[in-house]
Coordinates of C-alpha atoms in Angstrom, one line a residue:
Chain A
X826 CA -15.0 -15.4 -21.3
X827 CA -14.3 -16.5 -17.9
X828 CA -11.6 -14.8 -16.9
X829 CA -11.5 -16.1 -13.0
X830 CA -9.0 -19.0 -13.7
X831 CA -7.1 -17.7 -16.2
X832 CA -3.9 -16.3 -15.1
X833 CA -2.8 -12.3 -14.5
X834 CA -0.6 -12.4 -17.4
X835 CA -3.2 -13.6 -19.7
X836 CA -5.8 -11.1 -18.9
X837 CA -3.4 -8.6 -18.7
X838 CA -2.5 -8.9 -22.2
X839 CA -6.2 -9.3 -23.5
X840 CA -6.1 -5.4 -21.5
X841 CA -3.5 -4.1 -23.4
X842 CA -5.2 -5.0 -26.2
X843 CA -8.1 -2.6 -24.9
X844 CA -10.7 -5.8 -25.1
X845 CA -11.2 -5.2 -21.3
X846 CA -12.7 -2.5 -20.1
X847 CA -15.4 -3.8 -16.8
X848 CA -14.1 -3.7 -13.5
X849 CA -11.7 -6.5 -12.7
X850 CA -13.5 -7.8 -9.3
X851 CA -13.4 -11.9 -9.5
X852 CA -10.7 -12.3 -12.7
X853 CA -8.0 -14.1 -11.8
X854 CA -9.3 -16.1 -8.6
X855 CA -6.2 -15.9 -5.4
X856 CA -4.2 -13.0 -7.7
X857 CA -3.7 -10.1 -5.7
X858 CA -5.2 -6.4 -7.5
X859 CA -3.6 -2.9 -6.7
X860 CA -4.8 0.7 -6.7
X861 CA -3.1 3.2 -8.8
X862 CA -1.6 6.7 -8.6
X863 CA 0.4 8.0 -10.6
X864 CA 1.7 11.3 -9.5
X865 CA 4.8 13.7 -11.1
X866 CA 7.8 13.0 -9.4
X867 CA 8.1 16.2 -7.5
X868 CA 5.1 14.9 -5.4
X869 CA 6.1 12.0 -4.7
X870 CA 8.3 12.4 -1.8
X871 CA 5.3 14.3 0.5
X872 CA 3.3 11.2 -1.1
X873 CA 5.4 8.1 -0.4
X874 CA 6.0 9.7 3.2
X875 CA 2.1 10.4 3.7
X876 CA 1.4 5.9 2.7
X877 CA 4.2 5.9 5.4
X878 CA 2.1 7.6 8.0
X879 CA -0.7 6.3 6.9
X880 CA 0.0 2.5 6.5
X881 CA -3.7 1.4 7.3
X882 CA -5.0 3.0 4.2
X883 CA -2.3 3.1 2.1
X884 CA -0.6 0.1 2.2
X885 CA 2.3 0.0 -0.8
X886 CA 2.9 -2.7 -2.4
X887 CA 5.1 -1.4 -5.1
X888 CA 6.2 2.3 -6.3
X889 CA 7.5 2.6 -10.1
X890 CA 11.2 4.4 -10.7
X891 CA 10.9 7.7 -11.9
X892 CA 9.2 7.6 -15.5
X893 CA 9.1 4.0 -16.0
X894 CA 6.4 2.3 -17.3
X895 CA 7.5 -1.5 -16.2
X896 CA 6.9 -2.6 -12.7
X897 CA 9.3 -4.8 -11.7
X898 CA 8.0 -6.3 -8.5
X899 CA 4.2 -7.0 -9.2
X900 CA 4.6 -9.1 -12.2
X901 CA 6.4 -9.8 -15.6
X902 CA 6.3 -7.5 -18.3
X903 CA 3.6 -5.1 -16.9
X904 CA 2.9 -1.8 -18.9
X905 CA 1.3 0.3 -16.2
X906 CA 0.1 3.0 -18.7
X907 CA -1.6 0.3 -20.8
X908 CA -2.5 -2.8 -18.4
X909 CA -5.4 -1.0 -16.4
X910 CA -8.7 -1.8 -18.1
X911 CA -9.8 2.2 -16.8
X912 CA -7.8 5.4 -15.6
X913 CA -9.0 8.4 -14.5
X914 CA -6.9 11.8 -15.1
X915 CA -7.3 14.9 -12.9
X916 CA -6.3 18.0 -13.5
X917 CA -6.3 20.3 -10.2
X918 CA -8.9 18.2 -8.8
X919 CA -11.0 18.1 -11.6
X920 CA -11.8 14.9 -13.4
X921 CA -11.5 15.2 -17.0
X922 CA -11.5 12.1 -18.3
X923 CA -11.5 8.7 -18.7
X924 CA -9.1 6.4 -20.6
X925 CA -8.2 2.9 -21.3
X926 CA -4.9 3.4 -22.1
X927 CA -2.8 6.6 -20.7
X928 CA 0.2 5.6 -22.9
X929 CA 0.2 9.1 -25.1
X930 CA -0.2 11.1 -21.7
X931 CA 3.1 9.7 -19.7
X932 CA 6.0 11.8 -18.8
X933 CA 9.2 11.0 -18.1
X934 CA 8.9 12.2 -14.3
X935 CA 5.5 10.4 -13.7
X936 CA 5.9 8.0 -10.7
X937 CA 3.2 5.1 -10.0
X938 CA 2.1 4.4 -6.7
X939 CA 0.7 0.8 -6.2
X940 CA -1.6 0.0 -3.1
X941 CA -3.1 -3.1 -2.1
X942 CA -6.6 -3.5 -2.5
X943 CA -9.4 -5.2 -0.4
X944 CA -10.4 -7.8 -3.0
X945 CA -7.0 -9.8 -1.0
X946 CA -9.0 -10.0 2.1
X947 CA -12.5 -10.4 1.2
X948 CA -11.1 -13.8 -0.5
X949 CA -9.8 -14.9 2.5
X950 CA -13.5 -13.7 4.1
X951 CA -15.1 -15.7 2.0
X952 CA -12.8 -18.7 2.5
X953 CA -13.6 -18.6 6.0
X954 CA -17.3 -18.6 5.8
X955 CA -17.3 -14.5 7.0
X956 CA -20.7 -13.1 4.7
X957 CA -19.3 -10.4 2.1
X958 CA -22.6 -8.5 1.4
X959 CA -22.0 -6.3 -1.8
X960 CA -20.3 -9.9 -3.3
X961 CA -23.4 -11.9 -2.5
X962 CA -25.3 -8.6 -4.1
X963 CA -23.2 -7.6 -6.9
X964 CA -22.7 -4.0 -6.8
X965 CA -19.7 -2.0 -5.4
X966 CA -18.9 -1.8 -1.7
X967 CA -20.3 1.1 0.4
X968 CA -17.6 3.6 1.2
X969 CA -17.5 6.6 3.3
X970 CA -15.7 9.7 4.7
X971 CA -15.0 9.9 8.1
X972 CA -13.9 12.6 10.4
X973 CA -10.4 10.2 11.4
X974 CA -8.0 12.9 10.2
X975 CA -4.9 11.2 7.9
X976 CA -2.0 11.7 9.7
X977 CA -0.5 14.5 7.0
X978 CA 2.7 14.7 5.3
X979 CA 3.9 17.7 3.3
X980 CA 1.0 19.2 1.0
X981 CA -1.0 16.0 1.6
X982 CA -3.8 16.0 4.4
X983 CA -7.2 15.1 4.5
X984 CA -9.8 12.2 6.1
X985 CA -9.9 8.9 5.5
X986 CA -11.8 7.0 3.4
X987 CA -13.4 3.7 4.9
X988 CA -15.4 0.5 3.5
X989 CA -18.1 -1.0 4.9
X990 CA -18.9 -4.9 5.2
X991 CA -21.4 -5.5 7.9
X992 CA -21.7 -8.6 9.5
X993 CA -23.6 -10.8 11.8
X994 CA -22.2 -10.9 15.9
X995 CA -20.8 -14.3 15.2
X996 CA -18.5 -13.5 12.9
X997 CA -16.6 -10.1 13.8
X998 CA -14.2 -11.9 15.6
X999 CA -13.0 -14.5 12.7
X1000 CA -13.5 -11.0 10.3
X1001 CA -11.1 -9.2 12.2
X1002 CA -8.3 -12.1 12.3
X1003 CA -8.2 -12.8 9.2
X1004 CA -8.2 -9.7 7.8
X1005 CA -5.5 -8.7 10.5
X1006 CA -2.9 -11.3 9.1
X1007 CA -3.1 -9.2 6.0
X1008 CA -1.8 -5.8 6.8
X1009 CA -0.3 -5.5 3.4
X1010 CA -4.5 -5.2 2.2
X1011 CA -5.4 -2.9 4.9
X1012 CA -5.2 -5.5 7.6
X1013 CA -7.7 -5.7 10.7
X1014 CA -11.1 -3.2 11.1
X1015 CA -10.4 0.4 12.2
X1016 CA -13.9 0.5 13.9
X1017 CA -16.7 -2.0 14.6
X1018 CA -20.2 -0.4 15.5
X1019 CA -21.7 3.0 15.7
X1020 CA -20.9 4.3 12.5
X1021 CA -21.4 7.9 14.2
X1022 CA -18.1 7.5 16.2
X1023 CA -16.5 7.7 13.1
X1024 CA -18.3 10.6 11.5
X1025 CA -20.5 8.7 9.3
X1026 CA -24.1 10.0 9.5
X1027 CA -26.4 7.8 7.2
X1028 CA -24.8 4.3 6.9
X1029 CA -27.6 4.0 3.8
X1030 CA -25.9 7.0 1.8
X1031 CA -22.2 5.7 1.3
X1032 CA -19.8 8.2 -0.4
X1033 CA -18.9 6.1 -3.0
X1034 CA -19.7 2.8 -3.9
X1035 CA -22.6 1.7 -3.4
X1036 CA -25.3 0.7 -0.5
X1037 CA -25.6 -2.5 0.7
X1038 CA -28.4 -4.6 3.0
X1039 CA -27.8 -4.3 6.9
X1040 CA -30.0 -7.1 8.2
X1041 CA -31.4 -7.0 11.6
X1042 CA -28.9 -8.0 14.2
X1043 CA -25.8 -7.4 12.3
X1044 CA -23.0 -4.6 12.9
X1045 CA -20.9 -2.6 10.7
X1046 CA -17.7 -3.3 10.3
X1047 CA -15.3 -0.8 8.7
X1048 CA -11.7 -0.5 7.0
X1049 CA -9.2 1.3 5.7
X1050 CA -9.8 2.1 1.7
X1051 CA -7.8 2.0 -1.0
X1052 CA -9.7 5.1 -1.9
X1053 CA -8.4 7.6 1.0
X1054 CA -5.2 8.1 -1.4
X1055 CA -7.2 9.3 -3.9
X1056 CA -9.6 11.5 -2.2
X1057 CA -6.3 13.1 -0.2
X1058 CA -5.1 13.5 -3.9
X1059 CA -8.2 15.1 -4.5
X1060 CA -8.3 17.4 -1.7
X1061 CA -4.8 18.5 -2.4
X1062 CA -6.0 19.4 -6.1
X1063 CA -2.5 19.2 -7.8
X1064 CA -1.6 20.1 -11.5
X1065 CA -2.4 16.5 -12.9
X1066 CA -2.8 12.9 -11.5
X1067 CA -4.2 9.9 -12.6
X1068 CA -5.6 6.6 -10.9
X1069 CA -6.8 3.8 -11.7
X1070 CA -11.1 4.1 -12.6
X1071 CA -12.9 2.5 -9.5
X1072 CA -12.8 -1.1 -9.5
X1073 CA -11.0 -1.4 -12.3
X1074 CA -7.6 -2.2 -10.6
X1075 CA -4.0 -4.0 -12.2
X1076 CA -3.9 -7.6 -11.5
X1077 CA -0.7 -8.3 -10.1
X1078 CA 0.9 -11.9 -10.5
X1079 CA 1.6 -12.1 -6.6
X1080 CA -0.8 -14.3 -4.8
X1081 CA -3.2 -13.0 -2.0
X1082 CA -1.2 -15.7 0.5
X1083 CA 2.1 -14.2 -0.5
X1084 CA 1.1 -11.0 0.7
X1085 CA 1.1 -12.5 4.4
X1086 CA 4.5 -12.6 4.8
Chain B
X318 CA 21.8 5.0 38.3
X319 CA 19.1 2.6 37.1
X320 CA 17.6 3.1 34.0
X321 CA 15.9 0.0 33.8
X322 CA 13.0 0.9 35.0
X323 CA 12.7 4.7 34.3
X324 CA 10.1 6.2 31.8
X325 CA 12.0 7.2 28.5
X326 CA 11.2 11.1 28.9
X327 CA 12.9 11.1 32.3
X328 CA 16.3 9.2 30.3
X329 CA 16.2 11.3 27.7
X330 CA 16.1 14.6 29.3
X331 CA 19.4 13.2 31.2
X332 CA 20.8 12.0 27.7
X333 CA 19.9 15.2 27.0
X334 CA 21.9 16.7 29.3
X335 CA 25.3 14.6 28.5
X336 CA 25.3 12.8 31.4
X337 CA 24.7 9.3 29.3
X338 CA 27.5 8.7 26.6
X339 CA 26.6 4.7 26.9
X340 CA 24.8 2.0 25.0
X341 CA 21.1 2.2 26.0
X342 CA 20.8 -1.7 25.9
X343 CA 18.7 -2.6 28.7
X344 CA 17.5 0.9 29.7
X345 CA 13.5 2.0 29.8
X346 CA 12.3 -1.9 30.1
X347 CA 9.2 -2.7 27.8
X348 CA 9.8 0.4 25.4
X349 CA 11.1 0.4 21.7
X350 CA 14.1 2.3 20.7
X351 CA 15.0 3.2 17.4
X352 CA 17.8 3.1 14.9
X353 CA 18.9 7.1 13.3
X354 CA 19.7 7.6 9.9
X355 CA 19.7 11.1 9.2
X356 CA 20.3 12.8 5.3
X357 CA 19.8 16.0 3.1
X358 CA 16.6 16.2 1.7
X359 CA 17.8 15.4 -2.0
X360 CA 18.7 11.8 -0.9
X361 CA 15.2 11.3 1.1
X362 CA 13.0 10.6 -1.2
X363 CA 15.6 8.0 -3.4
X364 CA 16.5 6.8 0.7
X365 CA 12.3 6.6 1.7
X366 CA 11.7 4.0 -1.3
X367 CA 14.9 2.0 -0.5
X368 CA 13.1 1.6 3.2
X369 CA 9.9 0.6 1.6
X370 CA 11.5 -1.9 -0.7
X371 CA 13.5 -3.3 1.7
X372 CA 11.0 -3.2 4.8
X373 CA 12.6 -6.4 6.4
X374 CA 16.1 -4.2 7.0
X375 CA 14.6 -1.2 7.3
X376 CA 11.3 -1.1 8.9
X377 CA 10.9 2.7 9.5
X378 CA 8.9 3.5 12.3
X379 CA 9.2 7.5 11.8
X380 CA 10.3 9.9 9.4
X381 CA 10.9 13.7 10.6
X382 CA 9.5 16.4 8.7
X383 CA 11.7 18.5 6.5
X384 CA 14.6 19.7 8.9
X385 CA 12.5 19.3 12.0
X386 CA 14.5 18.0 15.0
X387 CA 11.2 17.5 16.6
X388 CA 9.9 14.3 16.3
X389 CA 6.0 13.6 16.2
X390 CA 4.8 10.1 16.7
X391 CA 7.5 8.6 18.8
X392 CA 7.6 10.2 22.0
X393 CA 7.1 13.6 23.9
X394 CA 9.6 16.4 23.6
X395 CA 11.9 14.6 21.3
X396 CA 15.0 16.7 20.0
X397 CA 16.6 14.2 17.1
X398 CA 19.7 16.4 17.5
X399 CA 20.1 15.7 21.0
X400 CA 18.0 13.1 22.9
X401 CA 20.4 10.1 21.6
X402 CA 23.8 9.1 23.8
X403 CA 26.1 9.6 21.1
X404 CA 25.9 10.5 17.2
X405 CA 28.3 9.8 14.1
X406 CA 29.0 11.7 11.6
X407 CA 30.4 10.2 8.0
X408 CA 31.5 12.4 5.0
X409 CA 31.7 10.9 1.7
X410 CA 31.6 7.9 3.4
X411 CA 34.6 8.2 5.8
X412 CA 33.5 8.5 9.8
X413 CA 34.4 11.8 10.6
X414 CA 33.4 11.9 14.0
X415 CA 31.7 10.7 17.2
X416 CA 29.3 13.4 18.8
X417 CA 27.0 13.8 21.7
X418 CA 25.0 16.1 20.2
X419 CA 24.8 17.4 17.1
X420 CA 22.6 20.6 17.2
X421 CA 26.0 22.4 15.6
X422 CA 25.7 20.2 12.6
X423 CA 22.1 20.6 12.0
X424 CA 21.0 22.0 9.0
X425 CA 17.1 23.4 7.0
X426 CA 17.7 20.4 5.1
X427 CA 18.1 17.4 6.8
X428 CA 15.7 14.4 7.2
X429 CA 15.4 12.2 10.1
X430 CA 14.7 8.4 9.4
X431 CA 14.2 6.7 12.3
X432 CA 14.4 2.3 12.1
X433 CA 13.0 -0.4 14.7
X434 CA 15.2 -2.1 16.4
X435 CA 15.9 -6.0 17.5
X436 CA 15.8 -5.1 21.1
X437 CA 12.0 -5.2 21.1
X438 CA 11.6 -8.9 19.6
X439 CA 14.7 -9.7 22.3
X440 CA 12.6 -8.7 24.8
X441 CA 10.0 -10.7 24.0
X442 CA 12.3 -13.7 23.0
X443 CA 13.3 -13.9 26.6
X444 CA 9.9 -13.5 27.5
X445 CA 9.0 -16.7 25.6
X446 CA 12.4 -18.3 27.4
X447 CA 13.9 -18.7 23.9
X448 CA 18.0 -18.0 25.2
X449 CA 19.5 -14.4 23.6
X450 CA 23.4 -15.3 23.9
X451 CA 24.7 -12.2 23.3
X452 CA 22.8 -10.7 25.9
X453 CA 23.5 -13.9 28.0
X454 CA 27.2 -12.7 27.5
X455 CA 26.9 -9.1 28.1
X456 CA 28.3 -8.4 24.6
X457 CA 26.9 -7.0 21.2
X458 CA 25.0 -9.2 18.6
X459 CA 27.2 -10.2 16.2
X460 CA 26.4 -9.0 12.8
X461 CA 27.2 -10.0 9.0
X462 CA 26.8 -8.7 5.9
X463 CA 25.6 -11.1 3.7
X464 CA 25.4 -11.9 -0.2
X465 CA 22.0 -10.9 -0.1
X466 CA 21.3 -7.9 -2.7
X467 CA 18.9 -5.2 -1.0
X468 CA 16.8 -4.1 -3.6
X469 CA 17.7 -0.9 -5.0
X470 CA 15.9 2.4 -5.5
X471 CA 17.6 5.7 -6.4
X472 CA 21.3 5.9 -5.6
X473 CA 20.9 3.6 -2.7
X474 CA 22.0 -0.5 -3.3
X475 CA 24.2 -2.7 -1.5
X476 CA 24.3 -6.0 0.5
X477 CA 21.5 -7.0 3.3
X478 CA 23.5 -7.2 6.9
X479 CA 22.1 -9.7 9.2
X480 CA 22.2 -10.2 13.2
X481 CA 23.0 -13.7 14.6
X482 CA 21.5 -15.5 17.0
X483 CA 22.6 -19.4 18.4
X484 CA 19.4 -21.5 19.5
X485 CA 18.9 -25.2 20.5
X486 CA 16.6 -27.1 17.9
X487 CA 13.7 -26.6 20.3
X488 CA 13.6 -22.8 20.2
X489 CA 13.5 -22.2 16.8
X490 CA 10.4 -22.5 15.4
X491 CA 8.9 -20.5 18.7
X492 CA 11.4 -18.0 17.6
X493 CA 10.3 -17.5 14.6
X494 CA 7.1 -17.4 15.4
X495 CA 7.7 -14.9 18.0
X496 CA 9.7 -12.5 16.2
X497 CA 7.3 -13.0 13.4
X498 CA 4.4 -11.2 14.9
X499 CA 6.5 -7.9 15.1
X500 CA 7.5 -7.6 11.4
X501 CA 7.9 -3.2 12.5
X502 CA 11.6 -4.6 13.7
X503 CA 12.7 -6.6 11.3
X504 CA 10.2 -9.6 12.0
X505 CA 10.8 -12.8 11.5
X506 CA 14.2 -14.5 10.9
X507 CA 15.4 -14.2 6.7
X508 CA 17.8 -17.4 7.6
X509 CA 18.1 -20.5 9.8
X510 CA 20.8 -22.9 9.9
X511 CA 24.0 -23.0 7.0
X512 CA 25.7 -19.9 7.4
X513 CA 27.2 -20.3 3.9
X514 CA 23.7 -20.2 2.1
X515 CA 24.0 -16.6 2.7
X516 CA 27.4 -15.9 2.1
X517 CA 28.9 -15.9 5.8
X518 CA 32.4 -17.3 5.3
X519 CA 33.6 -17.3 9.2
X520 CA 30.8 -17.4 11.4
X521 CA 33.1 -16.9 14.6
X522 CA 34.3 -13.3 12.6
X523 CA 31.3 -11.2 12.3
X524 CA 31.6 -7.8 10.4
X525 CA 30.2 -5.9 13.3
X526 CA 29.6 -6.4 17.2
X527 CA 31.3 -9.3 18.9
X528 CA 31.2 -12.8 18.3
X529 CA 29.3 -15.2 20.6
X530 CA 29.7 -19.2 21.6
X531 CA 27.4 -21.2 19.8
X532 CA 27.0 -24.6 21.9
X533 CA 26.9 -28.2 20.0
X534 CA 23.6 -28.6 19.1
X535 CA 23.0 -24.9 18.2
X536 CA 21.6 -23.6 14.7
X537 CA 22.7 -19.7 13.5
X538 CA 19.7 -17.8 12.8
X539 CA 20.0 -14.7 11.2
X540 CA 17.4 -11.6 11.3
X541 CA 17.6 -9.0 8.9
X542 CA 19.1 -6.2 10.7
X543 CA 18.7 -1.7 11.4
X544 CA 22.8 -1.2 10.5
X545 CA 21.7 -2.3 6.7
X546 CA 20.6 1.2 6.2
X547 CA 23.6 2.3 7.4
X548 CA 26.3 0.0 5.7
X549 CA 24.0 1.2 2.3
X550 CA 24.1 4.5 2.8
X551 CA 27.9 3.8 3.3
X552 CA 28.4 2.4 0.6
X553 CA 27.2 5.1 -1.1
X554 CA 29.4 7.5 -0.3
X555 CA 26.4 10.5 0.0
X556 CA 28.4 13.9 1.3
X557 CA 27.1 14.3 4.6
X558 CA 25.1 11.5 6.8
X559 CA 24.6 11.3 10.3
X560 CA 23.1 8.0 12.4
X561 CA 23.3 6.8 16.0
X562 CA 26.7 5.0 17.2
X563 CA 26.2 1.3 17.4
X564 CA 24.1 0.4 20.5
X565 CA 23.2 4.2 21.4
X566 CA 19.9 4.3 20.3
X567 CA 16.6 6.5 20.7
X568 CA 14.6 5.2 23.7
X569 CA 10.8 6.1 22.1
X570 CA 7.5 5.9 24.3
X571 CA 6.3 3.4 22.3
X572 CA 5.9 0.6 23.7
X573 CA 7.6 -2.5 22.4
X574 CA 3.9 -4.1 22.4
X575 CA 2.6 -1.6 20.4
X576 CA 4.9 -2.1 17.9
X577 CA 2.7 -5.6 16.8
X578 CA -0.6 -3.6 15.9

């Protein structure tokens, strides 16, 4: 199936159905895709206030109402504990497993967090003739810890989490404007260069993800992750949360180009 | 005195002291000041998501920690409960009182949410030579509510309020434009021209502030606007809030310019 032009609804239906299960990177060409976390509700005040302080890497796009299911913003009829083609549920910290459907673990004070997710931007990259390396080699994008400290908010603190696109000299510039007129996806770079400034020591070992070719005379280039709410989550250790499995986001029905404005 | 151009520490100290009761219009040149809505901590969470779904009305540029008069991010040696000319108090939605400080009203519980404000993008209208009539006039913006549901979350709901401003055909789109690149207070303009599209009846009778002439040849353009918050939590009748007085706002030391990036 080629699921690039076909549209969000569509696919997310053919998801519920549990025929989907492979990350979601390239379905649904111009569709915005969102990170999940779905925390109880009496976390989610230090939580919404800590993707207020941290707007770079946690840029919201949408938080659920208390125990429901249905998002009402991000697109029709979307079952959030069914629509994902992968979750991940930890318990104090501890993954324990992996699902494609969450539907028979939801409780009524569960509250979904929606984030925006990079895939936005690197369209527009691409668009702009700006070199995506782990597109043009099919694997995941390098991502790392650094030593920039979140700026905390009740129980949740901890660094952020960065990815990593490097790029020729002749391109930063156009990289950096056109991801900066999408701060809703992270927006522009948070560092360009030395990776050491940032607390990264081997640029070949990322985190997560996976690494990618530097070729000779080009720079990394680094921003904010969809992944730093996750590995705060992590850090923090609660009783239970669950996110979405890497890569494996919700396609939303909103288009990349309405999240400009 | 000229506060113009004094450094917002050295104003607030004397606000501190109760030596200024008056509107801060026009004090501390070049930096952002900020709109107050303070609440008990069981609203703040339900009053958080209603900022982030409405982020055009309320574009929150600081929330305080848990009963913490101290601020963080937005300037040195803030005191919330002191540092702004004059305070109001409303009970069940009733305005109880006017205040110049309101350390005796404090309490473990409250919340401080703190809102940008249209002064910056003024400033930088004039800048750009685009004509700001109410200042021209020395009077308040005038202010509307509209027919515009906010979108709800928790308890909070109610109808978007909107500042006017009068420009000549020629200013317009560079008004938009430069309003646009600061959406952290209130960005750019939700509606230009017919005042009826939006539900303004009598656009010489606005709900709040003063009217102003508009001059043949002039278009209404309306901005989404920091007393939305406050006519919403109105509205809602909660038991205790507290928020600035009209036009006696926190003076930050953040600069208006930093408010784009």
């Amino acid at each position: 199936m080629d699921y690039s032009n076909m549209k969000p609804y569509d696919v997310r239906k053919i998801i519920r159905q549990g025929k989907i299960s492979t990350p979601t990177a390239g379905m649904c060409s111009g569709y915005a895709q969102a990170n999940l976390v779905v925390l109880p509700k009496e976390l989610a005040y230090d939580f919404l206030l800590f993707t207020q302080r941290n707007p770079k890497a946690c840029p919201l796009i949408e938080v659920g109402d208390v125990g429901e299911r249905k998002l009402k913003y991000l697109g029709e009829d979307i079952d959030i504990a069914k629509d994902i083609p992968k979750y991940r549920i930890y318990e104090e910290g501890i993954l324990t497993g992996e699902y494609t459907d969450i539907e028979k673990f939801w409780r009524d004070d569960f509250v979904s967090f929606l984030i925006g997710c990079s895939f936005s931007f690197e369209a527009d990259l691409i668009k702009a003739k700006v070199p995506v390396r782990h597109i043009e080699e099919n694997t995941n994008v390098p991502m790392f810890v650094t030593n920039i400290e979140c700026t905390p908010a009740g129980i949740f603190n901890g660094k952020m989490v960065v990815s990593m696109r490097p790029l020729p000299y002749d391109k930063i510039v156009k990289a950096v404007l056109v991801s900066g007129e999408i701060p809703k996806v992270h927006g522009a770079p948070i560092h360009i260069g030395d990776p050491k400034v940032i607390g990264i020591k081997d640029i070949s070992r990322p985190d997560f993800g996976d690494a990618v070719t530097i070729k000779e005379n080009e720079v990394p280039v680094f921003w904010a992750c969809g992944v730093t709410p996750q590995a705060v989550v992590m850090n923090v250790k609660p009783k239970i949360v669950i996110t979405h499995s890497p890569g494996h986001m919700l396609i939303t029905d909103i288009k990349n180009i309405d999240l400009k404005y």
